[in-house]
Structures are given as structure tokens and as C-alpha cells.
mmCIF file of C-alpha atoms and ligand atoms in Angstrom:
data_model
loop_
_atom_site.group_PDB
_atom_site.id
_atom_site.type_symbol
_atom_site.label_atom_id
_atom_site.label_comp_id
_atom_site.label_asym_id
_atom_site.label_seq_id
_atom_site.Cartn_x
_atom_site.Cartn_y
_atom_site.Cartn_z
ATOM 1 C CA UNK A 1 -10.385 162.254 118.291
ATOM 2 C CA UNK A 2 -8.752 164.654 120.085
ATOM 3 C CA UNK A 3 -6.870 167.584 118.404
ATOM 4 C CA UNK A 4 -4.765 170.795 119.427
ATOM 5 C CA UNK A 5 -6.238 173.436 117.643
ATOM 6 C CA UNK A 6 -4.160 176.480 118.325
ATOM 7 C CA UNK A 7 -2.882 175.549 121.466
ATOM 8 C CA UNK A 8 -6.448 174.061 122.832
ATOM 9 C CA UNK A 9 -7.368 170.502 123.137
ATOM 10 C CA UNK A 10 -10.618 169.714 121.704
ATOM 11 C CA UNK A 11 -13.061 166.686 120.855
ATOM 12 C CA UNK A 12 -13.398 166.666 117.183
ATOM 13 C CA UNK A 13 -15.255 164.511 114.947
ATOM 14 C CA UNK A 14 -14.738 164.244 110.997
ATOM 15 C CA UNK A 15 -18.558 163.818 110.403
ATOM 16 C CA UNK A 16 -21.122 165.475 112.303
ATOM 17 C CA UNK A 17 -24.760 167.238 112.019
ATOM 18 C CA UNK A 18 -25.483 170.467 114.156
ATOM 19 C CA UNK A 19 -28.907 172.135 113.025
ATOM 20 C CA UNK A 20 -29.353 171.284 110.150
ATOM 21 C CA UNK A 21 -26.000 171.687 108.924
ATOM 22 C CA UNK A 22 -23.462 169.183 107.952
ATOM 23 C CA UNK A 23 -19.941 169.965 109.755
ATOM 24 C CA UNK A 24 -16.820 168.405 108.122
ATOM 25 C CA UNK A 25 -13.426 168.369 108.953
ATOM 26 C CA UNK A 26 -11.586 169.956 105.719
ATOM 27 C CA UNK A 27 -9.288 167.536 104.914
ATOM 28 C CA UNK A 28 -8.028 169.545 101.794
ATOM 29 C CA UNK A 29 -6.968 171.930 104.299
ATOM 30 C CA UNK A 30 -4.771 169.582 106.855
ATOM 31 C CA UNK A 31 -2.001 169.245 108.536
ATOM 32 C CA UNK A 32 -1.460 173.094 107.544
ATOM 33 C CA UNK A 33 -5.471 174.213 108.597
ATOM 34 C CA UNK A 34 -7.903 172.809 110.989
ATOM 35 C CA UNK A 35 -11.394 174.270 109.468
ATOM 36 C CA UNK A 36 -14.679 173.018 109.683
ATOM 37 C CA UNK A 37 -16.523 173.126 106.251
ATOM 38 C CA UNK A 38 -20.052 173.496 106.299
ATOM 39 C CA UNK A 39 -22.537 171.389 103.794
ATOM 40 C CA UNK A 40 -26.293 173.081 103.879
ATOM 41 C CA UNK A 41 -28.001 170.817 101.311
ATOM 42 C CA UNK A 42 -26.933 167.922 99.462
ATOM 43 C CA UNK A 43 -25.006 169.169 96.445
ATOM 44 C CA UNK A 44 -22.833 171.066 99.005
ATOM 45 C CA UNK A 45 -22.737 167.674 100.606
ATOM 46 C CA UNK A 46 -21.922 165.887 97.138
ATOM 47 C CA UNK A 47 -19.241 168.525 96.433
ATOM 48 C CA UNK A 48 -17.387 168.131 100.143
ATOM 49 C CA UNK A 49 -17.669 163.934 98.936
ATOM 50 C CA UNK A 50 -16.190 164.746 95.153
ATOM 51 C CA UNK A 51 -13.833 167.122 96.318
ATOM 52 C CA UNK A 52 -12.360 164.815 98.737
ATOM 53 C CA UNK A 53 -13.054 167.829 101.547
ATOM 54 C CA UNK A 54 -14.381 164.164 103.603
ATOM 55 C CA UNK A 55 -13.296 161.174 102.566
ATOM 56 C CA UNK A 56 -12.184 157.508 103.088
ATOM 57 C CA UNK A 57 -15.203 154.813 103.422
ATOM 58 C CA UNK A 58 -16.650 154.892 105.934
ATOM 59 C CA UNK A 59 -16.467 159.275 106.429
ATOM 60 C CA UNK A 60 -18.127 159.515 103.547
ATOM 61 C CA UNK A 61 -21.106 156.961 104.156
ATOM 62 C CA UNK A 62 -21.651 158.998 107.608
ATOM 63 C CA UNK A 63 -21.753 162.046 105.066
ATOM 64 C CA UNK A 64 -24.219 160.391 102.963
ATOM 65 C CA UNK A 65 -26.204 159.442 105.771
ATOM 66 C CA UNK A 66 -26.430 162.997 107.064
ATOM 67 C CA UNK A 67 -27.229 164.405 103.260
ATOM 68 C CA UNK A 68 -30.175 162.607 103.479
ATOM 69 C CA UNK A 69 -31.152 163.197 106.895
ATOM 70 C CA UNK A 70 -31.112 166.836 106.137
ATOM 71 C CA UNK A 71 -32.404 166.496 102.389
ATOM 72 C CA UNK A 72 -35.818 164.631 104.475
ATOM 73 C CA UNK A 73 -35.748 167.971 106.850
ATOM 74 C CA UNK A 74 -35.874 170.396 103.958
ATOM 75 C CA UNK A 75 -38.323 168.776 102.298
ATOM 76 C CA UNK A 76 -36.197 167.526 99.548
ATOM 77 C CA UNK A 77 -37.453 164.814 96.879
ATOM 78 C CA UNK A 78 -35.138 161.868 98.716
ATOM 79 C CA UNK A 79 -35.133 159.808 95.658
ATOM 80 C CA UNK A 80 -33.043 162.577 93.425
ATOM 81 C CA UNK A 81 -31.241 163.173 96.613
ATOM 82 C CA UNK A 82 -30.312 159.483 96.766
ATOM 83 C CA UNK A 83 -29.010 160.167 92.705
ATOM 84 C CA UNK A 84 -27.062 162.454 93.107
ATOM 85 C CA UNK A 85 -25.272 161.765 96.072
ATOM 86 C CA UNK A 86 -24.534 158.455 94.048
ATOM 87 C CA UNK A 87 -22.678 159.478 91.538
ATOM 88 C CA UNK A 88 -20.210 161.727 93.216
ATOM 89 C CA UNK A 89 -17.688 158.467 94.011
ATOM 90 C CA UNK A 90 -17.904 155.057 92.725
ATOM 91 C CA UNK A 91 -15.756 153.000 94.512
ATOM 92 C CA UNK A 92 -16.228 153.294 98.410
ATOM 93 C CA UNK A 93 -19.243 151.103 99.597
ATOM 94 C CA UNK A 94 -20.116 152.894 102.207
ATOM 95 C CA UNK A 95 -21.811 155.788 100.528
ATOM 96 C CA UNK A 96 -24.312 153.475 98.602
ATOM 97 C CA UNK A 97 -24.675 151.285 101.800
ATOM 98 C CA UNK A 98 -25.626 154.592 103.475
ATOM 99 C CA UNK A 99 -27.789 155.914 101.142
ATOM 100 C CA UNK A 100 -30.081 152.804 100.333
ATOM 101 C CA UNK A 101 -30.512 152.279 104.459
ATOM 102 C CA UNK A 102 -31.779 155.793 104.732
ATOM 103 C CA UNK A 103 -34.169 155.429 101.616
ATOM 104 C CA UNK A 104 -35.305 152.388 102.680
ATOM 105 C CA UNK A 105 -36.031 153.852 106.258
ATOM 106 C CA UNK A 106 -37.721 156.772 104.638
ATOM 107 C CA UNK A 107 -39.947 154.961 102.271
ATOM 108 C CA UNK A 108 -40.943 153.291 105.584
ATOM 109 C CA UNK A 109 -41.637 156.577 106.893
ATOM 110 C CA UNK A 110 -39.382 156.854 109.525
ATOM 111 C CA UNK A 111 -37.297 160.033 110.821
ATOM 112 C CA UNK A 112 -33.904 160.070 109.511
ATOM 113 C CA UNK A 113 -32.554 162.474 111.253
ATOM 114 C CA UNK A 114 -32.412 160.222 114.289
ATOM 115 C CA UNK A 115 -31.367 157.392 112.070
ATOM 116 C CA UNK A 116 -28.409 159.402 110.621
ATOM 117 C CA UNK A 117 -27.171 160.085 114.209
ATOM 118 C CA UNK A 118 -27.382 156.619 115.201
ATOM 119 C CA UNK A 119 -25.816 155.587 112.210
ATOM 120 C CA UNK A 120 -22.929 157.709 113.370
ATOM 121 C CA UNK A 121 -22.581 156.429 116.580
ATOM 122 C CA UNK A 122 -23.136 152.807 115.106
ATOM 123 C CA UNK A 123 -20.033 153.557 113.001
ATOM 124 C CA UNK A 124 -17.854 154.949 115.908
ATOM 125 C CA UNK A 125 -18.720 151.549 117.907
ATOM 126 C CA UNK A 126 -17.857 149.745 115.151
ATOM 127 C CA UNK A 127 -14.160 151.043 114.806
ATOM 128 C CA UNK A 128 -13.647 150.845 118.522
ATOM 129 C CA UNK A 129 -14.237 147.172 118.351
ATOM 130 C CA UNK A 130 -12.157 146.648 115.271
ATOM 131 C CA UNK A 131 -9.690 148.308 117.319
ATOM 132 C CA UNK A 132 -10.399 145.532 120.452
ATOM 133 C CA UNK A 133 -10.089 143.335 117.842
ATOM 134 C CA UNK A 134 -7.079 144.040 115.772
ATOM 135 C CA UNK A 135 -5.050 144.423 119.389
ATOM 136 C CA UNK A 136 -4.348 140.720 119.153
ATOM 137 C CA UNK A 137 -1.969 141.645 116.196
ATOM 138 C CA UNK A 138 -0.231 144.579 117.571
ATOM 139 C CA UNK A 139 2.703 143.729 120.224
ATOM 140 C CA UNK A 140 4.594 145.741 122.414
ATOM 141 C CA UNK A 141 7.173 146.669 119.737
ATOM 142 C CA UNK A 142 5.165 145.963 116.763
ATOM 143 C CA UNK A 143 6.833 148.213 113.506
ATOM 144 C CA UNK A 144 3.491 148.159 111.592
ATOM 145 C CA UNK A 145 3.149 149.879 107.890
ATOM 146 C CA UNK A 146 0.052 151.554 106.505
ATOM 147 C CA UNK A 147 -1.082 153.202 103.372
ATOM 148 C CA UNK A 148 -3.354 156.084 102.783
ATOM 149 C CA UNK A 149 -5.378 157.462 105.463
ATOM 150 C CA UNK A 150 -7.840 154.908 107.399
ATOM 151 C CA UNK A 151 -7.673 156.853 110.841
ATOM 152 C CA UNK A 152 -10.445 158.790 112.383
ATOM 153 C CA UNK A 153 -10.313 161.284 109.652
ATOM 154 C CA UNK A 154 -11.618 158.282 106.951
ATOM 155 C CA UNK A 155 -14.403 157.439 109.290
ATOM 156 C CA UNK A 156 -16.225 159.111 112.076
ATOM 157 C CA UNK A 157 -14.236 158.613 114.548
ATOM 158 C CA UNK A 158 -11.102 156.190 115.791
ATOM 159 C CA UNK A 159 -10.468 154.784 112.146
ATOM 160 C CA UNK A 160 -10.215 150.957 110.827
ATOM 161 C CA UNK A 161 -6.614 150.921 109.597
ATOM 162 C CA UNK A 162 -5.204 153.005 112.667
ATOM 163 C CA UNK A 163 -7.876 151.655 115.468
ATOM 164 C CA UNK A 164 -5.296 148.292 116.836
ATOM 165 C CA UNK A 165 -2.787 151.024 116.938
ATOM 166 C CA UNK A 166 -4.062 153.456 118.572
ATOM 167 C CA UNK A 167 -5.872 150.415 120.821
ATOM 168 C CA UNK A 168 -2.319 149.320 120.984
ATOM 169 C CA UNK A 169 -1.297 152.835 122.111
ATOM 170 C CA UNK A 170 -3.980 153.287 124.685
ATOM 171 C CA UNK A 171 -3.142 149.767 126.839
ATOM 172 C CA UNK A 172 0.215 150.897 126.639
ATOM 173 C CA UNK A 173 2.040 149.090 124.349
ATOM 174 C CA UNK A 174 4.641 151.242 122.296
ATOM 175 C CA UNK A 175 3.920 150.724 118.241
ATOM 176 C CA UNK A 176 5.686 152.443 115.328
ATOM 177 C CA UNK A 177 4.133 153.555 111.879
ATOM 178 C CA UNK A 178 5.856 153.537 108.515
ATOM 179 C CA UNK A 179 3.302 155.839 106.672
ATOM 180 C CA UNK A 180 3.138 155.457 102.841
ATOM 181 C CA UNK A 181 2.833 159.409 101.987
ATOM 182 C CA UNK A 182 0.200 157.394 99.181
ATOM 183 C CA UNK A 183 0.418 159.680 95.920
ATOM 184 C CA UNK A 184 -1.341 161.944 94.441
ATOM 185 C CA UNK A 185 -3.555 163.229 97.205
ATOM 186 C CA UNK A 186 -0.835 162.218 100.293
ATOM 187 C CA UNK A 187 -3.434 160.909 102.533
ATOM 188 C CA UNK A 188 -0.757 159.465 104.549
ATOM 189 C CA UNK A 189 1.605 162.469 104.756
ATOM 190 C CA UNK A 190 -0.930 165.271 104.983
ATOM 191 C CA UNK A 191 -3.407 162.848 107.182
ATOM 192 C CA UNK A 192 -2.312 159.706 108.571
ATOM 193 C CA UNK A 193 1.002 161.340 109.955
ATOM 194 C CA UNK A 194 -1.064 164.422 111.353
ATOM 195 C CA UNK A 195 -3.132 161.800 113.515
ATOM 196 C CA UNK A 196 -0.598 160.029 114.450
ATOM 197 C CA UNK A 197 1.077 162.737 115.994
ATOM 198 C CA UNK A 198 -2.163 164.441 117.544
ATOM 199 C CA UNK A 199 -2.063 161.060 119.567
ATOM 200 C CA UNK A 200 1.821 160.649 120.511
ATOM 201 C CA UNK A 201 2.879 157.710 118.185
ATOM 202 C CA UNK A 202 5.908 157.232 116.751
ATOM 203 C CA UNK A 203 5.826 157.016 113.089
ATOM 204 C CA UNK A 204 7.792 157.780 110.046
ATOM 205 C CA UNK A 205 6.545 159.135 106.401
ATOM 206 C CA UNK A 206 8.103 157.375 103.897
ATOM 207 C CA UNK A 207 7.966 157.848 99.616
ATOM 208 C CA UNK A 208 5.374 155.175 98.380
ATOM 209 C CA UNK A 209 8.276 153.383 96.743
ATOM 210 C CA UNK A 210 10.591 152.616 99.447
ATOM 211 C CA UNK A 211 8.394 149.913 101.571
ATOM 212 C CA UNK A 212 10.267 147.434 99.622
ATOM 213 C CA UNK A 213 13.534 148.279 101.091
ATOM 214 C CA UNK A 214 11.837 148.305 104.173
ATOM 215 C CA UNK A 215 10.529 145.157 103.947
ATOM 216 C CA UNK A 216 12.951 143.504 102.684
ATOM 217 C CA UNK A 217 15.401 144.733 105.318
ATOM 218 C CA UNK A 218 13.432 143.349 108.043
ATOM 219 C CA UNK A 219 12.579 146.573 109.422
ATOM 220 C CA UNK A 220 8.459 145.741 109.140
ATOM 221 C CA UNK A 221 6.477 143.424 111.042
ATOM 222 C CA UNK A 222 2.625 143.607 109.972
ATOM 223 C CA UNK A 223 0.697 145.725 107.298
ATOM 224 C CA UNK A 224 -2.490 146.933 108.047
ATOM 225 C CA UNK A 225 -4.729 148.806 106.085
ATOM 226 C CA UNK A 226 -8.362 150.004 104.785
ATOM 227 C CA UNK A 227 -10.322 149.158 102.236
ATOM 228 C CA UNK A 228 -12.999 151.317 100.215
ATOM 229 C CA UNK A 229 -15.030 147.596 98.875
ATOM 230 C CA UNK A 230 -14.739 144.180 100.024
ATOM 231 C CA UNK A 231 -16.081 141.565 97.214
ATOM 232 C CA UNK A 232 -17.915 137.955 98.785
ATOM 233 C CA UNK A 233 -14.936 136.081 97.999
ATOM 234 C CA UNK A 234 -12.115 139.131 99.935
ATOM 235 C CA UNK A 235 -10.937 140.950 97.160
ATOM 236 C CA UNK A 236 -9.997 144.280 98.475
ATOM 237 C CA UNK A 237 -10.465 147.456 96.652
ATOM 238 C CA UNK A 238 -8.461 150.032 98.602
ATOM 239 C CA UNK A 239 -5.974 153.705 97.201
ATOM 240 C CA UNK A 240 -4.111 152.811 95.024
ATOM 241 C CA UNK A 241 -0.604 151.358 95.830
ATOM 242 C CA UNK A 242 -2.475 149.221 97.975
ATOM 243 C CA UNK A 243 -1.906 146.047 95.748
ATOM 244 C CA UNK A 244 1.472 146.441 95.264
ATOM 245 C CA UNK A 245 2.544 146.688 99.033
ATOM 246 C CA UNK A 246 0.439 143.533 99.304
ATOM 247 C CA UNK A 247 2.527 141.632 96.600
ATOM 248 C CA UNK A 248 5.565 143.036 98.822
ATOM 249 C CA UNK A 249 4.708 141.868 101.841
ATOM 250 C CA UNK A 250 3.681 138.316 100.835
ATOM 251 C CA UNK A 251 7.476 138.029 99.479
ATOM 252 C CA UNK A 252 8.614 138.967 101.995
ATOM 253 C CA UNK A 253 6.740 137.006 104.307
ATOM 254 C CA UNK A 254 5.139 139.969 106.372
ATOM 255 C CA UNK A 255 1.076 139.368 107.375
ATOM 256 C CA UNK A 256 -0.850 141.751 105.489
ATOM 257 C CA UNK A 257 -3.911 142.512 107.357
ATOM 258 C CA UNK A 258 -7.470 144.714 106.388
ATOM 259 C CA UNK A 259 -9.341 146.660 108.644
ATOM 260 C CA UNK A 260 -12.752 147.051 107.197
ATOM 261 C CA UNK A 261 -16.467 147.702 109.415
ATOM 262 C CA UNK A 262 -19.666 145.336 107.541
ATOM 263 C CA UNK A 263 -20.932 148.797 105.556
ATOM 264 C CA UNK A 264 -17.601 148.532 103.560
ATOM 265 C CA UNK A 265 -18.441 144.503 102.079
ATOM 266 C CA UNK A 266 -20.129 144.190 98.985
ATOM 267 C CA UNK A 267 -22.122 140.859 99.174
ATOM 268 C CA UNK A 268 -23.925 141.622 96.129
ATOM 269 C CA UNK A 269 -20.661 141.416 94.113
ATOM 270 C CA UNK A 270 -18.536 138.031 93.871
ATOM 271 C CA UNK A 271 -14.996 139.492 93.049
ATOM 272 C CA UNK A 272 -12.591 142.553 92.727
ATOM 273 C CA UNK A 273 -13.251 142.756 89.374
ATOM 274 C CA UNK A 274 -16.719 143.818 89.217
ATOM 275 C CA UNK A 275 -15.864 146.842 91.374
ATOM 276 C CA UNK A 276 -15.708 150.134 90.214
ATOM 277 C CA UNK A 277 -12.473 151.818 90.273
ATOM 278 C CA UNK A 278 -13.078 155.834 90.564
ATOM 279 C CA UNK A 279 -10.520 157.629 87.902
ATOM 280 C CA UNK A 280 -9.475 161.386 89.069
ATOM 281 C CA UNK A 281 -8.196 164.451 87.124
ATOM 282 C CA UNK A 282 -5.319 164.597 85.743
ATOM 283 C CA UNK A 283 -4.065 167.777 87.308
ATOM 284 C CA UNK A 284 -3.704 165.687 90.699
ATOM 285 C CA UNK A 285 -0.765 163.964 89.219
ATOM 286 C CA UNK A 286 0.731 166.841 87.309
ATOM 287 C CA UNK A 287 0.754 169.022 89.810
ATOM 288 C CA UNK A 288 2.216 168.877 93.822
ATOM 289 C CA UNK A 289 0.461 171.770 95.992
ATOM 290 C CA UNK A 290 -0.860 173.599 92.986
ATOM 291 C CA UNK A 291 2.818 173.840 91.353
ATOM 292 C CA UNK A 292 3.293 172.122 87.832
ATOM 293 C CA UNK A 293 5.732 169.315 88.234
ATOM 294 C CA UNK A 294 5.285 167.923 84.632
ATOM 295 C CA UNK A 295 4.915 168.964 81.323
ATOM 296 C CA UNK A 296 0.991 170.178 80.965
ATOM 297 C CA UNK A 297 0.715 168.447 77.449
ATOM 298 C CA UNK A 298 1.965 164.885 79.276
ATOM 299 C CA UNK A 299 -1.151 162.334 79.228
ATOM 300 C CA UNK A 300 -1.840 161.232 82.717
ATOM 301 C CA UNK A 301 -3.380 158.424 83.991
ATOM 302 C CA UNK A 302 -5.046 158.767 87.711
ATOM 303 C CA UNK A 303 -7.040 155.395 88.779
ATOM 304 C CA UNK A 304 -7.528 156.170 92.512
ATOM 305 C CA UNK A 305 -7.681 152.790 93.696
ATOM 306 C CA UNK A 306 -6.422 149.164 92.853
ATOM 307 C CA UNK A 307 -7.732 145.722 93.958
ATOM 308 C CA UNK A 308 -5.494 143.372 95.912
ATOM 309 C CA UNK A 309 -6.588 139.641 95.110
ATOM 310 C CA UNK A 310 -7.711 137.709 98.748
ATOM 311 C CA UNK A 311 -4.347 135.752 98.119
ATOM 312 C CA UNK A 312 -2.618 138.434 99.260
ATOM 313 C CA UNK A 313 -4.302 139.257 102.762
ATOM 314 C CA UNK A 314 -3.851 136.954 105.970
ATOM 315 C CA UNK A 315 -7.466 138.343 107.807
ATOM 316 C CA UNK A 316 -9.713 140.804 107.965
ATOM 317 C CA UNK A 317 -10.135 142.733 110.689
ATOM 318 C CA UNK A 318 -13.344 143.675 111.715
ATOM 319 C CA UNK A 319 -15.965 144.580 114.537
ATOM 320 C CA UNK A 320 -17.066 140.735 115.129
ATOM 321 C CA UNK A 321 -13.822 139.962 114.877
ATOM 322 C CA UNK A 322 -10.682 138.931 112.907
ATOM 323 C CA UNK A 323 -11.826 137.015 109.720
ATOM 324 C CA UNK A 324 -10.309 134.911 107.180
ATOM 325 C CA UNK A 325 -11.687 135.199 103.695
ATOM 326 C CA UNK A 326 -13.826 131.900 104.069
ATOM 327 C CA UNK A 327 -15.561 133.024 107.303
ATOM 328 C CA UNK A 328 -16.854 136.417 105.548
ATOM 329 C CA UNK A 329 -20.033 134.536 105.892
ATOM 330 C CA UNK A 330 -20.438 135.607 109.401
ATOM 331 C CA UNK A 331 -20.615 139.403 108.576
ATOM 332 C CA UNK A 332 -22.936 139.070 105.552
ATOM 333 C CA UNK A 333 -25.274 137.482 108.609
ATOM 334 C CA UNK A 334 -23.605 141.055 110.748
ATOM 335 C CA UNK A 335 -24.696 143.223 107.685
ATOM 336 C CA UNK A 336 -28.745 141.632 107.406
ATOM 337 C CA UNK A 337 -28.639 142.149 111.384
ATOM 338 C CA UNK A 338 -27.448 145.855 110.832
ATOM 339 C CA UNK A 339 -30.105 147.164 108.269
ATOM 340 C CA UNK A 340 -33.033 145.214 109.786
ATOM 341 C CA UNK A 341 -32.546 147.116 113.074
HETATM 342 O O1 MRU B 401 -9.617 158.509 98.058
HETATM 343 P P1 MRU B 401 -9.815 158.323 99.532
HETATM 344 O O2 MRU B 401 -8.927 159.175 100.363
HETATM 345 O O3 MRU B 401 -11.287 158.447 99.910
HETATM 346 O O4 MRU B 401 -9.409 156.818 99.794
HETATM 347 C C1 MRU B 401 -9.435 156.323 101.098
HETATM 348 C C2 MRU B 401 -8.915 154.962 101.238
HETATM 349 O O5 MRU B 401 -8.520 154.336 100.286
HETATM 350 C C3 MRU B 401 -8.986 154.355 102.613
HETATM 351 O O6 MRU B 401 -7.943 153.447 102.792
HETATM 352 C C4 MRU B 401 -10.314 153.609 102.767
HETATM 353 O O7 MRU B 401 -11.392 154.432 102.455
HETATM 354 C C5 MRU B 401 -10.485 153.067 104.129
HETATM 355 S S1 MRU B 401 -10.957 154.308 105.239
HETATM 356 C C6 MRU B 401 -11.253 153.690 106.763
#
């Protein structure tokens, strides 16, 4: 993607591996800093992943590939490696996707390092086609709501969520975002609307609760947005807030689209319900930029993501193409192809 940085334009990716060292784009930091965290080994990997300094799916798979790259270069035992990077988040499929195709390629005794670079690259191509894909749905015109963060920042490069708009963007076509600000961590606000503007598209942050209004007024024409899991049958586990806007837009009949690469589907698992659903601190709800904004002794509840049942969602967009939930066949074939190369 490319980002002013104190008045310079510059190539930046969210993921990458110089040397050794694991560079990530601190997204605790944004929109106010632009700083590149650096992970030496694989805890500092595993904290940048729990910490949520890189994250969305498809990011933190990239990460996980890298961790183990590097883990295989400093003579690391892979196996523990492959522990502990799994329990730092248990909802997002990538990461365990990642991690079991680098074990497997190391038990075969193959170099990783190369593999975790490819693996990158694999996932940038992947977005870019989501984005040729997902076009289809995006018109000149198109008012198009989002939730969280599924831009470049959530994956390597170019995003799922945001790739038909900014595909929409680049053949000229003039789209505008309603971004969710998506509570507690304000992916959207802090992330989604900091990409959008790096790339000149219109867009307006709005409080999680008022898409209703929105919709309901007439004032949205197509929601598209990530998912951290994909079950065989289209359930969608994606941040919290997701399911709810999904329930919205069916009532109001508005097409609710996901944007998802084959390393985010879960063919092992048959529905929503027998994913994992990650539950954060409670200080991420009680407070807002450090500041206490309830009482401390309050209970809190902080599930980070919700599933939205396949009823809900019109397609699937992905890099072979826009799917309906019965054709998810096709990428189970995609995701054999993929780990077999
Ligand atoms: O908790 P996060 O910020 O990792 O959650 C991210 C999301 O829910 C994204 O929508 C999802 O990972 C898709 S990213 C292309």
C-alpha cells in the first residue's frame, strides 16, 4: 500500500521479513504513528499477534508464516515454535493454516524461509484477485458499508473487505465507505478510515450503532466485509458486530457480501458453532485510549468476534471467484491445490 509518512510517499507492507527480522506495521500505534515494530524470535512474534500490534486473518497467518521461517533459521525446535504461536489467538484461521503448511514443509525438509516469502506473495495475489473479483459488485456510485478493518493492514497487502473498493477506485469508478468505528479496539476508525484516506476514498466513520438508521434510510447499497473463519457449510466468524449488521441488512434488503482468501475456510469444521470465539480483557471495554470510562468494579464481557449464520450472506467473495455457500466446494479443491504446491 502506499502511505505518506511525514510528507514522503512510500511502499509499505503490514507483514514483511528483512534479515532475519520480522517487520510489522504497529497497528496499536495508527492513525496517530506510523512505526515499524520489530519481532526477533517467535515469542516477540506471538506477542506482536496477542497484542494485536498485527492483526486481522490473513496479517497474522503471514506473521505466523514468517515466525517459523525465522524460528527454522535460528535453529529453533519448530514443533514448540508451532505451540506457541498457536495459542496466542484462537479464532482467525489463518494462523493455524500457516503454521501447519510450514511444519509440514519442514518435516519434509524443505527451506522455509523461501516458503514464508512465497507465502506472502501468494497472499498478496490472492487479495488482488478478490479485488478483480468483487468489482462486479461495486458500481460507479456504489455507498458500500464495512466493519472492522479487512484492508491491507489485516492482510499483507490490498485487503479482502476493502480490495473491490479500492479495485473499484483504481478503474475509476467513485465508491463511498460507511466505516463501523467496530468497538473496543476501533479497527475501523483508527484503521479502516486511515486507509481509506491514504488512497483518496470517500468515506465516513460512523458509531457501530447507527448502520441501522443508515440502512433503513436507504442511504446503503452493499455490505462487505472479512471474516477471521469460514465453516464447510458458510458460517462466518468475523469482529464482533459483524452478525448484527448482517441481521440489518437482510431486513432491510441490502446484499451482504464476505471477502475471505481459501487460508481463512475451515473445511475441517461443519458449522459456526464449533469455532472458537477469542474473549479479550476486560480493560479494552472499560477503558477508551487508556482513560477509565466505567466504573473499574463493573463486570465486563469482551467476546471479540460473533458468527453470522450463512442465511445471512448473499456470496462470498474470493480469489476464484464470487461463491455462494453451496459452491464452497470449489475452494476446498483451491485449498488441497494450495498446500500440495
Ligand atoms: O481482532 P482483529 O482486528 O484481528 O479482527 C479482524 C477482523 O475481524 C477482520 O475482519 C478479519 O480478520 C478479516 S481481515 C482481512
Amino acid at each position: 500500500m502506499r502511505v505518506a509518512v511525514g510528507g514522503n510517499l512510500m511502499d509499505a507492507r503490514t507483514v514483511s521479513m528483512e534479515e532475519e527480522v520480522i517487520k510489522l506495521i504497529d497497528q496499536r500505534l495508527l492513525p496517530g504513528e506510523f512505526v515499524i515494530f520489530e519481532a526477533r524470535d517467535y515469542r516477540e512474534a506471538g506477542f506482536a499477534i496477542t497484542e494485536m500490534v498485527v492483526r486481522g486473518a490473513p496479517a497474522i497467518g503471514a506473521t505466523a508464516a514468517y515466525a517459523m521461517a525465522q524460528a527454522q533459521m535460528q535453529g529453533k525446535d519448530l514443533e514448540e515454535v508451532a505451540r506457541h504461536l498457536r495459542s496466542t489467538r484462537p479464532t482467525g484461521h489463518d494462523l493455524f493454516y500457516a503454521i501447519e503448511l510450514m511444519l509440514q514443509a519442514f518435516r519434509e525438509g524443505k527451506d522455509l524461509a523461501k516458503l514464508a516469502e512465497e507465502y506472502a506473495e501468494d497472499s498478496v495475489r490472492r487479495c488482488r484477485a478478490i479485488g478483480r473479483h468483487g468489482l462486479e459488485l461495486v458500481q460507479d456510485g456504489s455507498r458500500v458499508l464495512t466493519h472492522c478493518n479487512a484492508g491491507a493492514l489485516a492482510t499483507v497487502d490490498y485487503g479482502t473487505a476493502l480490495a473491490p473498493i479500492r479495485a473499484a477506485k483504481e478503474s475509476g469508478r467513485e465508491v463511498f465507505v460507511f466505516v463501523d468505528e467496530t468497538r473496543p479496539r476501533l479497527q475501523g476508525a483508527r484503521l479502516t478510515a486511515w486507509e481509506l484516506a491514504q488512497e483518496g476514498i470517500e468515506h465516513a466513520i460512523i458509531a457501530d450503532n447507527a448502520a441501522g438508521l443508515l440502512m433503513a434510510r436507504g442511504e446503503v447499497d452493499l455490505v462487505i466485509v472479512g471474516a477471521d473463519r469460514v465453516a464447510s457449510n458458510g458460517d462466518v466468524a468475523n469482529k464482533i458486530g459483524t452478525y448484527e449488521k448482517a441481521v440489518l441488512a437482510k431486513e432491510n434488503g441490502i446484499p451482504f457480501y464476505v471477502a475471505a482468501p481459501v487460508s481463512t475456510f475451515d473445511f475441517s469444521i461443519l458449522s459456526g458453532a464449533e469455532i472458537p470465539i477469542e474473549e479479550r480483557n476486560e480493560q479494552e471495554i472499560r477503558q477508551v485510549g487508556g482513560e477509565l470510562i466505567a466504573p473499574e468494579k463493573s463486570r465486563v464481557r469482551n467476546p471479540a468476534f460473533d458468527v453470522t449464520p450463512v442465511r445471512y450472506i448473499a456470496g462470498f467473495i474470493t480469489e476464484v471467484g464470487i461463491l455462494k455457500s453451496d459452491e464452497l466446494s470449489v475452494l476446498k479443491e483451491e485449498a488441497e491445490r494450495s498446500k500440495g504446491k
